[in-house]
Tab-separated table of C-alpha atoms and ligand atoms in Angstrom:
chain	number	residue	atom	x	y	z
O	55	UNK	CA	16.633	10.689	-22.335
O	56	UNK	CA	13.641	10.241	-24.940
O	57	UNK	CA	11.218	7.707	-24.928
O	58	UNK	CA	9.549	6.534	-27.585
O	59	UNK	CA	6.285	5.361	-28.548
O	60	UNK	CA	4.886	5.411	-25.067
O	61	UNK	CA	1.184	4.774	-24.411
O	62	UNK	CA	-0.079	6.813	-21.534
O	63	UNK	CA	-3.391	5.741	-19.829
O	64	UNK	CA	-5.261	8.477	-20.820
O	65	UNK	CA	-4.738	8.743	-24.428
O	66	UNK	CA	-5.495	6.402	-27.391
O	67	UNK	CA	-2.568	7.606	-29.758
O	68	UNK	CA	1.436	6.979	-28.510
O	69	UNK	CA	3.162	10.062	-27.659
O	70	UNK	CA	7.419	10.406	-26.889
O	71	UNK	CA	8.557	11.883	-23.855
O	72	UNK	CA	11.670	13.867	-23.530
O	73	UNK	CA	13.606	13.785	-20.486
O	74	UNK	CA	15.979	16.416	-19.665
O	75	UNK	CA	18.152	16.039	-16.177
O	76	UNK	CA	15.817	14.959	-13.784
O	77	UNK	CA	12.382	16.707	-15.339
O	78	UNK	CA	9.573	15.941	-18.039
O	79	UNK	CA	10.544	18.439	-20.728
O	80	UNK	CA	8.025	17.927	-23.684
O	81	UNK	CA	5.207	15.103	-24.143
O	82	UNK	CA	3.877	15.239	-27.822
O	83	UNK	CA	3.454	12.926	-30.351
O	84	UNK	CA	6.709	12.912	-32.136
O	85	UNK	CA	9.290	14.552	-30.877
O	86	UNK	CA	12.965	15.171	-32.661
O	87	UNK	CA	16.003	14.964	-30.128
O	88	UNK	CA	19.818	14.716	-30.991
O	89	UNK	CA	20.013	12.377	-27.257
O	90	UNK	CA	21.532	9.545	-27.689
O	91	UNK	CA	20.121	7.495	-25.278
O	92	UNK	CA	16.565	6.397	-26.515
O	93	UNK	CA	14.143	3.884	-24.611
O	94	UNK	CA	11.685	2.750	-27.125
O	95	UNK	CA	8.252	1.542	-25.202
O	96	UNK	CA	6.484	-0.323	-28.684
O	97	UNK	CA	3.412	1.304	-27.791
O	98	UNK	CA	3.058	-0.500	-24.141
O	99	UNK	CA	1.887	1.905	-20.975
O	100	UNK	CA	3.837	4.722	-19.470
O	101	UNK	CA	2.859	5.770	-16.196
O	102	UNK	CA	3.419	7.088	-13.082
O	103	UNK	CA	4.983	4.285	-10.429
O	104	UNK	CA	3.115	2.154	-8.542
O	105	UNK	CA	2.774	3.103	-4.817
O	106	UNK	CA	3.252	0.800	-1.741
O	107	UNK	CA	0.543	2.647	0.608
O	108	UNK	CA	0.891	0.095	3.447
O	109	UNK	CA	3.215	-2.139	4.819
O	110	UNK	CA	5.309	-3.495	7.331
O	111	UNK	CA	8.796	-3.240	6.211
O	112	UNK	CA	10.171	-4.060	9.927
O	113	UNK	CA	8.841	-7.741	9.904
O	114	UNK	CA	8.557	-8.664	5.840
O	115	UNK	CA	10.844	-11.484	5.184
O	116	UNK	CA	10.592	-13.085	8.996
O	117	UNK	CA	8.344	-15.973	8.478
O	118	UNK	CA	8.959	-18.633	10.436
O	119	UNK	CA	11.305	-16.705	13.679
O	120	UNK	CA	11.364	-17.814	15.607
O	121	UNK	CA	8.336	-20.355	14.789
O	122	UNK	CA	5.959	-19.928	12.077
O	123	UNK	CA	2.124	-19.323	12.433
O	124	UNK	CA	0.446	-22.722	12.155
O	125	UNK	CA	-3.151	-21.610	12.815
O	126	UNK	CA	-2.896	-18.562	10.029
O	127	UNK	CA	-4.672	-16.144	12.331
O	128	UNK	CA	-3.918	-12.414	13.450
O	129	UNK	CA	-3.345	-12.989	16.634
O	130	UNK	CA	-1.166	-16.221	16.711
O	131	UNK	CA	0.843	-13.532	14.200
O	132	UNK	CA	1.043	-11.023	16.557
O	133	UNK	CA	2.275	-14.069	19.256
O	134	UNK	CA	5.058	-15.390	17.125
O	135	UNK	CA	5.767	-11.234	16.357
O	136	UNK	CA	5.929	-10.905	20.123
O	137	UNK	CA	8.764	-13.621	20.244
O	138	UNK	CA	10.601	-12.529	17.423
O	139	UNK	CA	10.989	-8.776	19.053
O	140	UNK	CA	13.076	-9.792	21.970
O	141	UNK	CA	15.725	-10.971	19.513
O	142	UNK	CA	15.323	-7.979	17.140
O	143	UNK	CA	18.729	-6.516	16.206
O	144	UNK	CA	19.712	-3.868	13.775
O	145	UNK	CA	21.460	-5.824	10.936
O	146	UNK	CA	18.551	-8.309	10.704
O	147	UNK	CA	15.799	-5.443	10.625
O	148	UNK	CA	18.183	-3.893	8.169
O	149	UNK	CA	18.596	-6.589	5.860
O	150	UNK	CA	15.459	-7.666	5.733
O	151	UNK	CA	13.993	-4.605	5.089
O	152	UNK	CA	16.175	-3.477	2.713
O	153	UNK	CA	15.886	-6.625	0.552
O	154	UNK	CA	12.007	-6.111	0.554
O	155	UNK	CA	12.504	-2.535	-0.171
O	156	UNK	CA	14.912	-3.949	-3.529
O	157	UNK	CA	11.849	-6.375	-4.225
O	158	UNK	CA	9.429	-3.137	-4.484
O	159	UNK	CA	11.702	-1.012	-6.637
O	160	UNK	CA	12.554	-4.173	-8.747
O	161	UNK	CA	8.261	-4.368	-9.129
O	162	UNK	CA	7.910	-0.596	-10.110
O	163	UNK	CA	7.182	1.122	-6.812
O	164	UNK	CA	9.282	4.137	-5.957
O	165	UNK	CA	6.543	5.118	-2.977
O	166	UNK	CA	6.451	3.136	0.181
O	167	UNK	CA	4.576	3.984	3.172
O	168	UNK	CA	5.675	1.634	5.982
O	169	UNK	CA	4.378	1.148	9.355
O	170	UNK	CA	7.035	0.489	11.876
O	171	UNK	CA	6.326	-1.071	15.383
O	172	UNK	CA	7.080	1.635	18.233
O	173	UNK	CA	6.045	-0.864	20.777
O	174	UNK	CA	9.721	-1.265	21.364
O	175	UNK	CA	11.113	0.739	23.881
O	176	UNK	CA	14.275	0.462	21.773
O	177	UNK	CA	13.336	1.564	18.777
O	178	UNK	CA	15.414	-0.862	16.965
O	179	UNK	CA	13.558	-1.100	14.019
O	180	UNK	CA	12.390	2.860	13.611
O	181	UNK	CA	15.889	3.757	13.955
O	182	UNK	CA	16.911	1.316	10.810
O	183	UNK	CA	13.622	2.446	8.794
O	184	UNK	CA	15.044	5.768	9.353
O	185	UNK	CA	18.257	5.248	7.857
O	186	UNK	CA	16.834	3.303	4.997
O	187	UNK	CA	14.598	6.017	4.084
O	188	UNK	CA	17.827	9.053	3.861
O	189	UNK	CA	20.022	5.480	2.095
O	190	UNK	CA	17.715	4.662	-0.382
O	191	UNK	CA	15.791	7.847	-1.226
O	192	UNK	CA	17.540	8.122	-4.735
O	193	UNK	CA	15.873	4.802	-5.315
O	194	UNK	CA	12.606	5.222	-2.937
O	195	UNK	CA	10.444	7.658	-1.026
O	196	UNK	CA	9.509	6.327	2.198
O	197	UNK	CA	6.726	7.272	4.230
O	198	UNK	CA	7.368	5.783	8.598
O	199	UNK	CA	4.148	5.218	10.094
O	200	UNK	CA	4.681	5.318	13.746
O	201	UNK	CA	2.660	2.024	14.893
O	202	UNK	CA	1.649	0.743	18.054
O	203	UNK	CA	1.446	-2.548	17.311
O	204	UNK	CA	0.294	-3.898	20.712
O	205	UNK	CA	-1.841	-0.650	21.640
O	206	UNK	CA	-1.603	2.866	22.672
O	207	UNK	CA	-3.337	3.262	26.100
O	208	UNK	CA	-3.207	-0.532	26.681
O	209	UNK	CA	0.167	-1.146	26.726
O	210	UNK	CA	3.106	0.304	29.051
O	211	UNK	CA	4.086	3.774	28.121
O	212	UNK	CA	2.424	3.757	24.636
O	213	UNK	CA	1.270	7.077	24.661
O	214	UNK	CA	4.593	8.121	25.489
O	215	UNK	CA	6.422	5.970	22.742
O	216	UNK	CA	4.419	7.480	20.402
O	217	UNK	CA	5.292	10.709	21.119
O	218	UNK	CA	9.125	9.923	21.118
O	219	UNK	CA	8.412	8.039	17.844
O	220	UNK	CA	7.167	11.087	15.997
O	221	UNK	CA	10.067	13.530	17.570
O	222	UNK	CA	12.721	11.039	16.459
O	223	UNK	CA	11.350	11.276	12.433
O	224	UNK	CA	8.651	9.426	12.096
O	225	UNK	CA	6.060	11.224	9.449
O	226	UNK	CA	2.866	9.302	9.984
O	227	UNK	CA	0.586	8.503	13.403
O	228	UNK	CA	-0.703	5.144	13.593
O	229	UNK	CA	-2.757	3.160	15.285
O	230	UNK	CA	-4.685	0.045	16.507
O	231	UNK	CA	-8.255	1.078	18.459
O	232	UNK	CA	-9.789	-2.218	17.607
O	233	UNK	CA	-6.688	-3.738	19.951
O	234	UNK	CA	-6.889	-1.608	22.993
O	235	UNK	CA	-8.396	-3.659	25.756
O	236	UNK	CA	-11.568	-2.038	26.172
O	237	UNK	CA	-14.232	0.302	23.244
O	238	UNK	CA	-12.974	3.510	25.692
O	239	UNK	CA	-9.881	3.121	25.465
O	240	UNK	CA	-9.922	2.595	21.613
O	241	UNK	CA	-12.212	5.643	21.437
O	242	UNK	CA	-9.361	7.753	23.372
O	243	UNK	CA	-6.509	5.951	21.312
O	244	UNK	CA	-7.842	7.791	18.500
O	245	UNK	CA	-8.710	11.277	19.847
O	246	UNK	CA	-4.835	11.349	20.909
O	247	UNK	CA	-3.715	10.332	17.606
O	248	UNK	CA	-5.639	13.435	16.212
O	249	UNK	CA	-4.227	15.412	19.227
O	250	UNK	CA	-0.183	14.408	18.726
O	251	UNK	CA	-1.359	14.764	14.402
O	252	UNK	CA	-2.471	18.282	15.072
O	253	UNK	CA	0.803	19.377	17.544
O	254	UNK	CA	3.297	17.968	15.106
O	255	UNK	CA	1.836	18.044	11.889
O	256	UNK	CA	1.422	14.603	10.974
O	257	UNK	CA	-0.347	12.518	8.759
O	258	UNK	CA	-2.602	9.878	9.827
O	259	UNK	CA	-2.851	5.815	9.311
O	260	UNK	CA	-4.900	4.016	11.962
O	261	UNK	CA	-5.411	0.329	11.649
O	262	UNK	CA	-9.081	0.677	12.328
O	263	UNK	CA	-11.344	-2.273	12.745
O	264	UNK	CA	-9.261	-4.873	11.869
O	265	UNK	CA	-11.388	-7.641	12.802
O	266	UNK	CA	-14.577	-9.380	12.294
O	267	UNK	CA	-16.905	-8.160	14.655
O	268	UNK	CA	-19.224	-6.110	13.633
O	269	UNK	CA	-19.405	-4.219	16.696
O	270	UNK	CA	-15.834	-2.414	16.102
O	271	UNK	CA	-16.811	0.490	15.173
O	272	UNK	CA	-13.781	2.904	15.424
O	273	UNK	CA	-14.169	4.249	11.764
O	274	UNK	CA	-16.837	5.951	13.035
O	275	UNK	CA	-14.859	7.402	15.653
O	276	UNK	CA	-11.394	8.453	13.412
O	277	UNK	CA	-14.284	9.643	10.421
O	278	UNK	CA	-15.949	12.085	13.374
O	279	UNK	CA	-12.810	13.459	14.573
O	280	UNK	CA	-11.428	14.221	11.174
O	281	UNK	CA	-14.373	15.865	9.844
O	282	UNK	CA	-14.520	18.190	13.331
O	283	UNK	CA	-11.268	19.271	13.476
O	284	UNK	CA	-10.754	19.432	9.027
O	285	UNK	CA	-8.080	16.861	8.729
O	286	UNK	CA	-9.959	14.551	6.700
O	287	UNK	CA	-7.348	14.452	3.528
O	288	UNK	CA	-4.438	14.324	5.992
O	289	UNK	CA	-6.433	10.855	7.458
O	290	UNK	CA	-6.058	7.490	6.257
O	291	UNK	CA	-8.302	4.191	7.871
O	292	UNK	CA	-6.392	1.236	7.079
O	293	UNK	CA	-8.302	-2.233	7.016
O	294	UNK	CA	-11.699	-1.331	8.008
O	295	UNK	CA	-12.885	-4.964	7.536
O	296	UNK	CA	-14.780	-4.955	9.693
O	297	UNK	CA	-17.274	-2.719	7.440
O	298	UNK	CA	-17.968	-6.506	5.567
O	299	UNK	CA	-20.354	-7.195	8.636
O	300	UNK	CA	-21.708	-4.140	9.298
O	301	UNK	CA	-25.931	-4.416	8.464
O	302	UNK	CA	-26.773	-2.376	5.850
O	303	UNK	CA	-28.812	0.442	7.522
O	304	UNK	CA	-25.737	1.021	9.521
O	305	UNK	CA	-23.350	1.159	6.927
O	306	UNK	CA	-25.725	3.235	4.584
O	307	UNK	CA	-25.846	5.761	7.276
O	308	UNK	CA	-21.914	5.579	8.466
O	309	UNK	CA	-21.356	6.285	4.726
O	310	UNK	CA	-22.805	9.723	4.974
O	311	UNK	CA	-19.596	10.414	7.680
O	312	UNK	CA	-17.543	9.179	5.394
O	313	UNK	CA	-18.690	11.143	2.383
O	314	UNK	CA	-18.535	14.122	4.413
O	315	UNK	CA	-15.071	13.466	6.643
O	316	UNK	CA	-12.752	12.790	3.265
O	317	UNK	CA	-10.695	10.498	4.381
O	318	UNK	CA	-8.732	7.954	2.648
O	319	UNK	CA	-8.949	4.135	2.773
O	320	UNK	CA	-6.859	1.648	2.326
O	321	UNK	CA	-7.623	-2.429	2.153
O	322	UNK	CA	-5.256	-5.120	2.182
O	323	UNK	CA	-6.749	-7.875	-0.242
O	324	UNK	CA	-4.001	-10.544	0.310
O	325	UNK	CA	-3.451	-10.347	3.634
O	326	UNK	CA	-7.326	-9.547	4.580
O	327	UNK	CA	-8.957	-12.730	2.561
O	328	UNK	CA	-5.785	-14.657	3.971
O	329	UNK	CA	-6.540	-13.681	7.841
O	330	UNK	CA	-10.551	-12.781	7.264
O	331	UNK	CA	-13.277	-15.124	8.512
O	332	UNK	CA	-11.153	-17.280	10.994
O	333	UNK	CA	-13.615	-17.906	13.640
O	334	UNK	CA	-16.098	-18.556	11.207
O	335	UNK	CA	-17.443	-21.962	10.714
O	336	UNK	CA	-19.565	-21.920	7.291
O	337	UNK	CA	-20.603	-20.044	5.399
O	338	UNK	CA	-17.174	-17.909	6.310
O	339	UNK	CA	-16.383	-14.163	5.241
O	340	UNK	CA	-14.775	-12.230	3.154
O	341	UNK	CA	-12.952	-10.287	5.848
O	342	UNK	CA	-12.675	-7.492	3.506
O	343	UNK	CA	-13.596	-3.946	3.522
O	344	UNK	CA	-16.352	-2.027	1.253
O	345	UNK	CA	-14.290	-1.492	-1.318
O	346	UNK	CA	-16.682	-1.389	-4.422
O	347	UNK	CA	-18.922	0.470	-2.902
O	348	UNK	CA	-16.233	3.169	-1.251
O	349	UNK	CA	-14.969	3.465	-4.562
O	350	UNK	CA	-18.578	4.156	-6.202
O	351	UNK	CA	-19.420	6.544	-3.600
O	352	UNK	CA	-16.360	8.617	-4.920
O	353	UNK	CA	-14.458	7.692	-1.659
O	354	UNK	CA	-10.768	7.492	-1.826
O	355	UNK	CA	-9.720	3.887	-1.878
O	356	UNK	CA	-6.403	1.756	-2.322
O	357	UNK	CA	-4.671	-1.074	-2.128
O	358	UNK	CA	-1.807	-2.308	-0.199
O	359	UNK	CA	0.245	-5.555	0.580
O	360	UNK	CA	0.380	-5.218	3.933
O	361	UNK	CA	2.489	-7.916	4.852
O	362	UNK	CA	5.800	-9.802	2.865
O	363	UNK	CA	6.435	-13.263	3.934
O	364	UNK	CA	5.962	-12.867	7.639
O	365	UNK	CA	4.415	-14.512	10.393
O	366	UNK	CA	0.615	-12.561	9.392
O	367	UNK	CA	1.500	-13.778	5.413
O	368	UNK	CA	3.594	-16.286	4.059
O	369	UNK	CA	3.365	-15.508	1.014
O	370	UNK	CA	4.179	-12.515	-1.352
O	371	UNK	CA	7.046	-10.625	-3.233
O	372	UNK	CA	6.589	-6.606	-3.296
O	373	UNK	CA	3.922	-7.133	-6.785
O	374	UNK	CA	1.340	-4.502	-6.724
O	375	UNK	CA	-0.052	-6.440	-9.580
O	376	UNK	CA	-0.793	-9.246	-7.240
O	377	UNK	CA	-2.205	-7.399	-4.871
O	378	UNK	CA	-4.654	-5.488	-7.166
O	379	UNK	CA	-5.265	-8.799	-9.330
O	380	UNK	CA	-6.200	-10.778	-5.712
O	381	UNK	CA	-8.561	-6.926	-4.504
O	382	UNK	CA	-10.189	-7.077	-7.816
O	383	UNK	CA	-11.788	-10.655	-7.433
O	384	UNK	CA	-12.662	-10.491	-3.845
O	385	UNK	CA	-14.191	-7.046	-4.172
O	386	UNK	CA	-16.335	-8.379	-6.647
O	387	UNK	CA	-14.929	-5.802	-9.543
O	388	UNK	CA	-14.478	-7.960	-12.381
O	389	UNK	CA	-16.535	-5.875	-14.849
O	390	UNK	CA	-15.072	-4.444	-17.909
O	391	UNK	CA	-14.925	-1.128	-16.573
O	392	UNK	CA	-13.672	-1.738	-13.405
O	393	UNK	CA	-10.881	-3.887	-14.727
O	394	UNK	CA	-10.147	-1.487	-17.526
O	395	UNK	CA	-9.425	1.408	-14.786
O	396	UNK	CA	-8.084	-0.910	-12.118
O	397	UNK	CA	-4.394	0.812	-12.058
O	398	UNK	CA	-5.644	3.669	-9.788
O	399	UNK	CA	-5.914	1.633	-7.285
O	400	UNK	CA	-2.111	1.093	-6.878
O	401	UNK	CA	-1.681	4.321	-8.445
O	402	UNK	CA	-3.306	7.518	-8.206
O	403	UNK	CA	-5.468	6.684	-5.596
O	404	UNK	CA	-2.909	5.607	-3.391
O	405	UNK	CA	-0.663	8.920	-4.365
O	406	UNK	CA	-3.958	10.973	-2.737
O	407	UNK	CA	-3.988	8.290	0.023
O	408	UNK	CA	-0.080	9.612	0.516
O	409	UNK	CA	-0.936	13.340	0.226
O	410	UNK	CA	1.631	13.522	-2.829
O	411	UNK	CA	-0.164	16.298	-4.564
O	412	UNK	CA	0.717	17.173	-7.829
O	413	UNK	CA	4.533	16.269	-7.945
O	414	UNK	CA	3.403	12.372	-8.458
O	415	UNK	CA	1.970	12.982	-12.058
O	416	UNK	CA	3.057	12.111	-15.059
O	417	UNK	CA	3.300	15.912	-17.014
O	418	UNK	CA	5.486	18.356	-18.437
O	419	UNK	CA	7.379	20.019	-15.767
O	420	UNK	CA	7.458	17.343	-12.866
O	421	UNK	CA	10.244	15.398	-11.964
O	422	UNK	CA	10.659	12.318	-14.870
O	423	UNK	CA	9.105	9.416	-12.613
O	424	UNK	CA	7.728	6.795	-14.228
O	425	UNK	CA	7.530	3.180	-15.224
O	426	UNK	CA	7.436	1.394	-18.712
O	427	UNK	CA	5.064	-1.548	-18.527
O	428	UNK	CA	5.734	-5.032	-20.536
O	429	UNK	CA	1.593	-4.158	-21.537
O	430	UNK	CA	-0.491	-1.413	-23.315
O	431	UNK	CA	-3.774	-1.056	-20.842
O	432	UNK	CA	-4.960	-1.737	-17.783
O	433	UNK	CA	-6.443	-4.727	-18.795
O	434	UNK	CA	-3.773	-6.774	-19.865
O	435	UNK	CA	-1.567	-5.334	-17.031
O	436	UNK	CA	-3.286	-7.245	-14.067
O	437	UNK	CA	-4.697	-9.916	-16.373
O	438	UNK	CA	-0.768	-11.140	-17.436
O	439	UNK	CA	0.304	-9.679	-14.543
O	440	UNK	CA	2.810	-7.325	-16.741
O	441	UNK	CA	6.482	-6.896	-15.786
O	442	UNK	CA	7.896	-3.556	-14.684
O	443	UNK	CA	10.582	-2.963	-17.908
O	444	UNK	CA	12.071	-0.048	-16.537
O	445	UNK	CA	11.534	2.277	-13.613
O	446	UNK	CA	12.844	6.232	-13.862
O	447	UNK	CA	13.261	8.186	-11.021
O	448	UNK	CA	14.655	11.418	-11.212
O	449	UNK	CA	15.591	10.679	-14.831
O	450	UNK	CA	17.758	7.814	-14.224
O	451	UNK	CA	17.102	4.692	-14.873
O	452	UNK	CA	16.877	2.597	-11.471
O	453	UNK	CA	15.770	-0.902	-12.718
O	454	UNK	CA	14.697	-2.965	-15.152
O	455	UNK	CA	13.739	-6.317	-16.083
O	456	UNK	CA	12.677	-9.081	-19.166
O	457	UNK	CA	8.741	-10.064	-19.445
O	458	UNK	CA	9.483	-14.003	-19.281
O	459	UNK	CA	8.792	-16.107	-22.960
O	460	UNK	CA	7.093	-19.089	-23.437
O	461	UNK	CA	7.565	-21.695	-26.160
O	462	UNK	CA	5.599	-24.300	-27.481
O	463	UNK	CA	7.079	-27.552	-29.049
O	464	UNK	CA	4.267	-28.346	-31.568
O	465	UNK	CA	4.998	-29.074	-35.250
O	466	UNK	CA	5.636	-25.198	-35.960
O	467	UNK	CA	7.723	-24.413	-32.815
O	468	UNK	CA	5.628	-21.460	-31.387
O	469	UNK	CA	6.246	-18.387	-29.003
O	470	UNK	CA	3.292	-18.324	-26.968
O	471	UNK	CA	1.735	-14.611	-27.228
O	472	UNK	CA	-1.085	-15.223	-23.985
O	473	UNK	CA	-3.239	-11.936	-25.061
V	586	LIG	FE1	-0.993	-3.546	8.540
């Protein structure tokens, strides 16, 4: 396969790449092939795939079962979650998690990493994510997060069911400190996550501070642990929203842990801003982590969906672009910079955030994985929220869609061109 006329992110001229079997062969700026089957980008951005760095697979697409969340808040989510749990069964995990999974590949990702409630002695829904994951792996790479949903130490046998979680496949420990009944518990929560990470080499995702009181402070906690025992890369802190009302002197200090602990964050911009500032009258919060200033601070940052049309969000379709257009605004990172760079945030920074190494780049020599953007820069990707035109994995071709057209019925008939 050659393409044509690609514009990577990091270079101002087009270059072609040639695609032989399932590897990058050549990148240069004109390159002869007697292959037949030629993609020609027009000079529009070729990159590596987006990456879904946190989601729940298990309930996207289960708004409204058995009742739908009329307040909007966490908790009435994890209530109607609670219902919908005693009637889990296979197929309707399966399907519904599989047609999400289509929407992300269909929107560019070929990365997932997927919590899956474990606070189900069953295991219904790991068992299906674990199928999906070996089914669709020509299509997707899926990262299980083992999650405890309703708690680790205060809920019956959690400790235990995350244990038998990781044994039966599951590649990430997560986990939900801010939700244990009491600060100890959450405190010990996390120093067995780092235990079980350490015995069974395991990455780490921890829901951390997931709320807006200012006194969670479990980051602190999962940052300490990490830097002692050197896992910090392996680590991940999702949410941390907390940290948007911690007082500055705190924070200033905390990031000093952070700096030196390396772990990765991840915030969840549609789902956060959706289920942020609840209990607040006026003037009402964010409900959003640091992001800005993690990300100025050279902290690893990303974004994530979180949830797809369940009973935390009712909204969404598997569109990194939404996602990054919806983090952008409420981070406050609408300069020209930051919007000309935003990409690594469902990118790059997410592939470090997933401990992909070097196999996720885009370079001579790696496996041909990529997308072929309807846009030529950043800019224009989130601002007209670009269409994926094709996504290659492994060399093939495994979708591909048409940027919609608008016309415009004045006296010259016009096709609307919104740059
Ligand atoms: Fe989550």
């Amino acid at each position: 396969m050659l393409i044509k006329n690609a514009k990577l992110r990091n270079l101002n001229h087009s270059v072609d790449i040639l695609i032989e079997g399932d590897v990058i062969k050549e990148i240069s700026p004109s390159i002869i092939s007697s292959d037949s089957n030629i993609i020609n980008a027009n000079n529009n951005l070729v990159l590596e795939p987006f990456i879904e760095p946190h989601v729940h697979l298990d309930t996207a697409l289960s708004a409204g079962q058995p009742r739908w969340n009329k307040s909007g808040t966490l908790f009435e989510g994890i209530e109607c979650w609670s219902e919908k749990k005693e009637t889990l069964t296979y197929d309707d995990v399966k399907k519904r998690s599989k047609k999400a999974l289509e929407w992300q590949i269909a929107n560019g990702i070929q990365w997932v990493r997927t919590h899956v409630d474990i606070t189900d002695p069953t295991f219904t829904a790991l068992k299906v994510l674990l199928e999906l994951k070996e089914e669709m792996k020509q299509f997707v790479n899926i990262q299980i997060v083992a999650f405890p949903q309703e708690g680790i130490l205060s809920f019956p046998n959690g400790l235990k069911l995350l244990e038998d979680a990781l044994i039966l496949g599951a590649d990430v420990i997560g986990g939900i400190p801010h939700f244990e009944y009491t600060r100890d518990l959450g405190v010990q929560s996390i120093k067995e996550i780092v235990k079980l990470a350490i015995k069974y080499d395991k990455l780490i995702d921890v829901h951390c501070d997931e709320i807006d009181d200012e006194q969670s402070r479990f980051l602190e906690v999962l940052a300490t642990e990490a830097l002692f025992n050197n896992i910090g890369t392996k680590v991940t802190a999702s949410h941390t929203t907390a940290m948007g009302s911690y007082n500055d002197p705190y924070t200033y200090k905390l990031f000093r842990l952070l700096r030196k602990s390396n772990i990765n964050f991840i915030s969840n911009p549609l789902v956060n801003i959706h289920l942020g500032g609840r209990f607040d009258s006026y003037p009402k919060r964010r409900g959003l982590t640091r992001v800005k200033e993690l990300d100025q601070d050279n902290i690893n940052v990303c974004f994530g969906h979180d949830d797809i049309f369940d009973p935390w969000y009712p909204l969404g379709n598997g569109n990194m672009l939404q996602v990054l257009h919806m983090g952008l605004h409420v981070s406050h990172m609408m300069g020209y910079d930051d919007i000309s760079n935003c990409l690594d945030f469902i990118t790059c920074n997410s592939a470090k955030t997933l401990h992909l190494g070097d196999e996720y780049k885009l370079k001579v020599g790696n496996k041909a994985n990529l997308i072929i953007l309807s846009e030529q820069n950043d800019y224009d990707a989130v601002k007209l929220q670009a269409s994926v035109l094709f996504s290659i994995k492994n060399g093939v071709v495994i979708s591909k869609s048409t940027p919609k057209q608008s016309y415009i019925f004045t006296t010259n008939k016009k096709f609307i061109d919104f740059k």
